[in-house]
Short mmCIF file of C-alpha atoms in Angstrom, two decimals:
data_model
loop_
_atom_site.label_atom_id
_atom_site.label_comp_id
_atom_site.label_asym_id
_atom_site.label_seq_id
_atom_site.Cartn_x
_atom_site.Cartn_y
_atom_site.Cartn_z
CA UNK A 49 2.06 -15.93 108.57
CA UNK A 50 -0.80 -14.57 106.79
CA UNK A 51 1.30 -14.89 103.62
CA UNK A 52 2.44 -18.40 104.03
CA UNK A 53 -1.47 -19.21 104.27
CA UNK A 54 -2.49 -17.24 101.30
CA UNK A 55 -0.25 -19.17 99.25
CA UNK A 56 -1.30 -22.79 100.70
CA UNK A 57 -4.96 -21.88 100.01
CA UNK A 58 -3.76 -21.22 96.62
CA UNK A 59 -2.18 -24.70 96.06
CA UNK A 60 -4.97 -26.24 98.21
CA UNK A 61 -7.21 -24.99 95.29
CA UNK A 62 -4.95 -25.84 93.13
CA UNK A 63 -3.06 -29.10 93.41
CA UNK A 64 -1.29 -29.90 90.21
CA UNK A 65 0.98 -27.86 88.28
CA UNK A 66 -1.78 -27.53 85.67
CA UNK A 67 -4.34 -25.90 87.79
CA UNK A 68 -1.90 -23.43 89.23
CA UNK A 69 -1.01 -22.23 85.67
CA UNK A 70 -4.52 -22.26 84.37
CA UNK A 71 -5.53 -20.01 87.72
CA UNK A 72 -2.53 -18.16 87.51
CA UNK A 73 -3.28 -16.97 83.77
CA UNK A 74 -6.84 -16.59 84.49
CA UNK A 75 -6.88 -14.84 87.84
CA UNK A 76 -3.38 -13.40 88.33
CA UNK A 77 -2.23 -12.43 85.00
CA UNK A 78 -5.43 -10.55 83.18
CA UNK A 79 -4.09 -7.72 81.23
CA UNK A 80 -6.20 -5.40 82.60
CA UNK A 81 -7.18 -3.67 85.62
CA UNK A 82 -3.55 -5.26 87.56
CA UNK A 83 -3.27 -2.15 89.50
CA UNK A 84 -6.11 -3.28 91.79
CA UNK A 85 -4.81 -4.35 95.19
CA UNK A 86 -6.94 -8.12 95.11
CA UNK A 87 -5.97 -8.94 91.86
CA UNK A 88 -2.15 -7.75 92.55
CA UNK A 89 -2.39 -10.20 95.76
CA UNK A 90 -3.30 -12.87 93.51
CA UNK A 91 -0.92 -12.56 91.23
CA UNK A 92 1.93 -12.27 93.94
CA UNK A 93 0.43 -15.45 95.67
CA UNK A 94 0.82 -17.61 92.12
CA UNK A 95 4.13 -16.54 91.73
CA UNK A 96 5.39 -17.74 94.86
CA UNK A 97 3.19 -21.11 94.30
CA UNK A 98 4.87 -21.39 90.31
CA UNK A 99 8.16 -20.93 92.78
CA UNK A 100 8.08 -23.86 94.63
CA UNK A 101 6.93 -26.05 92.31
CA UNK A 102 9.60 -25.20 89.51
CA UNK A 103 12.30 -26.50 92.67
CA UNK A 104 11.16 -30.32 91.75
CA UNK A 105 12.94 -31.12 88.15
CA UNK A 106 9.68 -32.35 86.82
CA UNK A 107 7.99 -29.46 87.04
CA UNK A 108 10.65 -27.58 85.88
CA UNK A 109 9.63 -28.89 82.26
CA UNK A 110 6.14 -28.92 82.57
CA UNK A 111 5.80 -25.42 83.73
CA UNK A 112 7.99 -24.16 80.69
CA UNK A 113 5.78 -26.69 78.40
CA UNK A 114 2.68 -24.98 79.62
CA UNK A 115 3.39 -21.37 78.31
CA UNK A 116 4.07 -20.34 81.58
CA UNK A 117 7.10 -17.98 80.50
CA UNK A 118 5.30 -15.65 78.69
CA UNK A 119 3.04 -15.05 82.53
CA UNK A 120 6.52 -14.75 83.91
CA UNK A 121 7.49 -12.38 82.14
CA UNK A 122 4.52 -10.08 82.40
CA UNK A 123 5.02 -10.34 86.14
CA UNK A 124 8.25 -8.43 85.54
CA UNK A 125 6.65 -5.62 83.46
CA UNK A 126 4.03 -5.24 86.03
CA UNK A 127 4.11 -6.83 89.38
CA UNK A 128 5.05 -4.95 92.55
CA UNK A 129 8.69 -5.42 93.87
CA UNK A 130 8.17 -8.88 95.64
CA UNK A 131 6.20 -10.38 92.90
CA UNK A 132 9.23 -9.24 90.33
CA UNK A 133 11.57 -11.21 92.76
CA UNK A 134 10.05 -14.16 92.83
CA UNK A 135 9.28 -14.07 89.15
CA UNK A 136 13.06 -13.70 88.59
CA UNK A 137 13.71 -16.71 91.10
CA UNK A 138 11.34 -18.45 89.00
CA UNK A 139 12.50 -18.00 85.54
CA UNK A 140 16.36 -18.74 86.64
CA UNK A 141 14.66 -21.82 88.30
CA UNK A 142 13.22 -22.87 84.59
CA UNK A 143 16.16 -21.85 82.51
CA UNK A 144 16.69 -25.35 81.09
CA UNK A 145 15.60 -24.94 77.44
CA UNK A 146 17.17 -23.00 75.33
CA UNK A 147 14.56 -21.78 73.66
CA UNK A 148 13.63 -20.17 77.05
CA UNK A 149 16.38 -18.04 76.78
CA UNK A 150 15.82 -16.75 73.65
CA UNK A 151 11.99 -15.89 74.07
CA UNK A 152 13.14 -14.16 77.51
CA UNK A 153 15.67 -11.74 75.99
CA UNK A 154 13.34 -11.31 73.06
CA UNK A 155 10.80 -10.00 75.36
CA UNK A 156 12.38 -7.42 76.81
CA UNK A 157 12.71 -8.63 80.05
CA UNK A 158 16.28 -8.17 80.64
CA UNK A 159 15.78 -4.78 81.42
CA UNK A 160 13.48 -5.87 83.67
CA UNK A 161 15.58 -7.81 85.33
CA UNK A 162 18.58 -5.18 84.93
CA UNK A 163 16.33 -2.83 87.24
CA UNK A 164 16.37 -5.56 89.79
CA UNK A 165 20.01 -5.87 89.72
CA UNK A 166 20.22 -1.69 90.19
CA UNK A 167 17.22 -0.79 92.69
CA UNK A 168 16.04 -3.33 94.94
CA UNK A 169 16.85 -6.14 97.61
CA UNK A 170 20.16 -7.84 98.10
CA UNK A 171 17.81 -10.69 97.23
CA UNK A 172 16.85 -9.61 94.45
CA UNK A 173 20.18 -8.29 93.03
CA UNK A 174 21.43 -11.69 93.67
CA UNK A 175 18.33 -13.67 91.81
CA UNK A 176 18.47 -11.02 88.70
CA UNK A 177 22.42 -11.66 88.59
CA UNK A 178 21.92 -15.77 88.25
CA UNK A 179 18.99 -14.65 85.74
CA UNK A 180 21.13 -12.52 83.63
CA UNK A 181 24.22 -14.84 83.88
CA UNK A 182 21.62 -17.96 82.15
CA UNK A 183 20.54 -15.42 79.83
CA UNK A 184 23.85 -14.61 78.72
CA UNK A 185 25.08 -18.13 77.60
CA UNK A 186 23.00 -17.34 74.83
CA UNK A 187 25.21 -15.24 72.13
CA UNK A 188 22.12 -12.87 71.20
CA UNK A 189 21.39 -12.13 74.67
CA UNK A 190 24.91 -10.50 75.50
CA UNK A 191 24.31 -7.35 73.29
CA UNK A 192 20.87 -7.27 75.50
CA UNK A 193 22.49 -7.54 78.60
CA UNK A 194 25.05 -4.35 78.07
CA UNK A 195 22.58 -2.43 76.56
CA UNK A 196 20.04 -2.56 78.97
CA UNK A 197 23.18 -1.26 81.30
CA UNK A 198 24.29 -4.15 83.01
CA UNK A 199 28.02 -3.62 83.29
CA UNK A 200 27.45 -0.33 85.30
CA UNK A 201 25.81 -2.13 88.08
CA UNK A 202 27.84 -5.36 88.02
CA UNK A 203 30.48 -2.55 88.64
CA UNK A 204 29.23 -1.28 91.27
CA UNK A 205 28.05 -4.82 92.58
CA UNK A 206 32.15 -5.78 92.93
CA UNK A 207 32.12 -3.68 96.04
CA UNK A 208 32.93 -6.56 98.97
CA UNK A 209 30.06 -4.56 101.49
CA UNK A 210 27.58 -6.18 98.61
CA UNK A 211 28.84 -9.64 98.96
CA UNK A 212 27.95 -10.22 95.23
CA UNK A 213 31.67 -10.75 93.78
CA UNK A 214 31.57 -13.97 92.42
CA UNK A 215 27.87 -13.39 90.81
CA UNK A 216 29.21 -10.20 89.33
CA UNK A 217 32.68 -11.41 87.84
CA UNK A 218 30.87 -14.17 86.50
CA UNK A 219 28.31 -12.39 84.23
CA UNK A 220 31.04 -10.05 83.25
CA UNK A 221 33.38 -12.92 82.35
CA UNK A 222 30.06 -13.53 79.70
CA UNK A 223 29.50 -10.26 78.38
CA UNK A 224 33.13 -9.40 78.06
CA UNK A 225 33.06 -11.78 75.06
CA UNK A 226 31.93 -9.38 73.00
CA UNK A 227 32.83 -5.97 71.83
CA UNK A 228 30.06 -3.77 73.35
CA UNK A 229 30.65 -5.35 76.77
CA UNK A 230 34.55 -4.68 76.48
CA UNK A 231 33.61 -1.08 75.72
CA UNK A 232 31.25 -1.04 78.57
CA UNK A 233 33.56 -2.92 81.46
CA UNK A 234 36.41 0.07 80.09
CA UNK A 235 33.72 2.68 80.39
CA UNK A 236 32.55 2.27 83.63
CA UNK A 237 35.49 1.71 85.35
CA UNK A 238 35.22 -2.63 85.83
CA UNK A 239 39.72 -2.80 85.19
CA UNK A 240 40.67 -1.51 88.12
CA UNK A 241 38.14 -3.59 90.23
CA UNK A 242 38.71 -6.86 88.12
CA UNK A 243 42.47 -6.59 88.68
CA UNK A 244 41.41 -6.37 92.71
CA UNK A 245 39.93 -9.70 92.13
CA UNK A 246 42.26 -11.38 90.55
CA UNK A 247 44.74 -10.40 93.66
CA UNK A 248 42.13 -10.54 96.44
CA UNK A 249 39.25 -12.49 94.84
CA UNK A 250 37.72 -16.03 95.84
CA UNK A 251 39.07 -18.77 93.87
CA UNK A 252 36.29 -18.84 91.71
CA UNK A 253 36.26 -15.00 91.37
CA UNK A 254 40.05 -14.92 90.53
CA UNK A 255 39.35 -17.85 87.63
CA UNK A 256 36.40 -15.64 85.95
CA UNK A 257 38.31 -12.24 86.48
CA UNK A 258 41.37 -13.81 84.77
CA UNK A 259 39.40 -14.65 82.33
CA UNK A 260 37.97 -11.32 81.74
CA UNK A 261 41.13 -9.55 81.85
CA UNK A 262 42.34 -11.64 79.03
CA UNK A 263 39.63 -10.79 77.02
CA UNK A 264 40.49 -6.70 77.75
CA UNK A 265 43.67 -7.63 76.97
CA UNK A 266 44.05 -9.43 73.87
CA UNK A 267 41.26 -7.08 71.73
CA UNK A 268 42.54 -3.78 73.06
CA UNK A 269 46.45 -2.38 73.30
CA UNK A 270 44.24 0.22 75.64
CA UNK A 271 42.53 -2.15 77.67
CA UNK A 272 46.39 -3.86 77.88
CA UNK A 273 47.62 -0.79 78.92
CA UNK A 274 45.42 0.21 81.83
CA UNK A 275 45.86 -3.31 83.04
CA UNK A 276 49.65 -2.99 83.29
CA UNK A 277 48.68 0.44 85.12
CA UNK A 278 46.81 -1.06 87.81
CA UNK A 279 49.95 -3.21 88.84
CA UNK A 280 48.07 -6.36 87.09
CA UNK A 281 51.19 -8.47 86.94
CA UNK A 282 52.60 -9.45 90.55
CA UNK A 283 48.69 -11.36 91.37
CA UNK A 284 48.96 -12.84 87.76
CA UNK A 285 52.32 -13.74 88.92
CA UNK A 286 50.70 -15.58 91.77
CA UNK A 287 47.69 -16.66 90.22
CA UNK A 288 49.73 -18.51 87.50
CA UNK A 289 51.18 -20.64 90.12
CA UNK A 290 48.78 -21.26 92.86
CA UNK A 291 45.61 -20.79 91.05
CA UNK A 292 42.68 -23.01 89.97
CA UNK A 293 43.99 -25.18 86.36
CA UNK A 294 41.73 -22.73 84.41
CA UNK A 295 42.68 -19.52 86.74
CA UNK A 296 46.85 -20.87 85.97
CA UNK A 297 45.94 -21.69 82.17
CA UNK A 298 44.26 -18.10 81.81
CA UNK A 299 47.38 -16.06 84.10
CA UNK A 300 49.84 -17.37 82.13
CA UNK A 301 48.52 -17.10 78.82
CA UNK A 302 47.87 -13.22 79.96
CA UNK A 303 51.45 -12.90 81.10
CA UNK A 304 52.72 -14.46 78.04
CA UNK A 305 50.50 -11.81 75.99
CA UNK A 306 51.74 -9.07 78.22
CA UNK A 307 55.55 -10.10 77.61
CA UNK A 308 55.35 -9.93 73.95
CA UNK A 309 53.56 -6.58 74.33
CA UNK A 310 55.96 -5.38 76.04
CA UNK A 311 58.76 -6.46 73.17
CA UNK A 312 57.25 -5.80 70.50
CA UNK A 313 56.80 -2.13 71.88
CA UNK A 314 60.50 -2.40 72.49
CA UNK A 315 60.97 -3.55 68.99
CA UNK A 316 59.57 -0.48 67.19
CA UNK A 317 61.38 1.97 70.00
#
């Protein structure tokens, strides 16, 4: 309770969008001396204020317009664990503008926000995995992503006691786009567990993990191989005929590719 009314004396002192910014870069977000306990308060208190404003569209623009990123950000270098969360709900709130996501994963922020997805709340795994999924539209972002070590923890995320599937296959279906997060999905083990989804998934968690093992597939005779390991072809099988249009489009192309693998290795025996 005494939280709620710390952060409605904040607004009540500050009442437009404008004034919360200007007091949350003045008060909250000094460079120095953060590790005090009043000024920490402070900062957690505008965070959770620049959070429910960024809900209405509006604001949404004029909080990005008014420099408020780079604050953001900061807050994930340096806050303590519940301002980092609500920073990260905040900047997946604002990520409208593209040019957003590109001063984000310049910052270094996404390893930020990869340490959220590894060693805190189920709330915050869940906010840094929509934050890294917006981040990795952008193409520059991906190699970010993996190498900040992502794919390990979306892994491990793909357990069903986490109840962060779909948020996990999604973000994977991204980052599996490009070489280093093919190498990274092998490395850590994601085959096995996509092929799980694409038998036992969601509908939207088959679709993405479809997706993804196409992608294995087609730029890797290994990746093609394990896949066939794993049994892969019975829920393809299934998928291609009961699935989503995209989930049926992407199973069948896969089988396809998997028949002609199989023939042309039959060819050259």
């Amino acid at each position: 309770m005494k939280a709620m009314l710390d952060v409605l004396g904040f607004l009540a002192a500050a009442s437009t969008y404008a004034q919360v910014l200007q007091q949350f870069k003045e008060r909250a977000l000094k460079r120095a001396e953060l590790a005090d306990s009043e000024d920490m308060k402070v900062q957690e208190n505008a965070v959770i204020a620049l959070l429910n404003l960024s809900i209405t569209d509006i604001n949404k623009w004029s909080i990005a317009n008014a420099d408020a990123i780079e604050s953001l950000i900061h807050v994930l270098h340096t806050g303590s664990s519940e301002a980092k969360e609500n920073s990260t709900a905040t900047l997946f709130s604002l990520y409208v503008i593209k040019d957003d996501k590109m001063k984000i994963g310049r910052s270094g922020a996404i390893i930020n926000l990869v340490d959220l997805l590894g060693n805190r709340t189920p709330r915050g795994k869940k906010d840094a995995a929509t934050a890294l999924f917006n981040l990795s539209i952008l193409h520059e972002n991906k190699v970010r992503i993996v190498q900040a070590g992502a794919v390990k923890f979306l892994v491990e995320l793909m357990d069903p006691a986490d109840g962060m599937i779909d948020k996990a296959v999604v973000v994977l279906s991204n980052l599996v786009t490009i070489h280093e997060g093919r190498a990274a999905i092998g490395q850590e083990g994601g085959i096995p567990v996509l092929v799980e989804v694409v038998e036992l998934g969601s509908t939207r968690g088959k679709e993405n993990a479809a997706a993804a093992v196409l992608q294995l597939c087609t730029n890797s005779s290994r990746f093609c191989n394990m896949v066939l390991q794993e049994e892969a072809v019975p829920p393809l099988v299934a998928l291609s005929q009961s699935g989503t249009p995209r989930a049926r489009e992407k199973a069948q192309g896969l089988l396809s590719y998997l028949r002609n693998q199989r023939h042309g290795n039959s060819g050259r025996g």
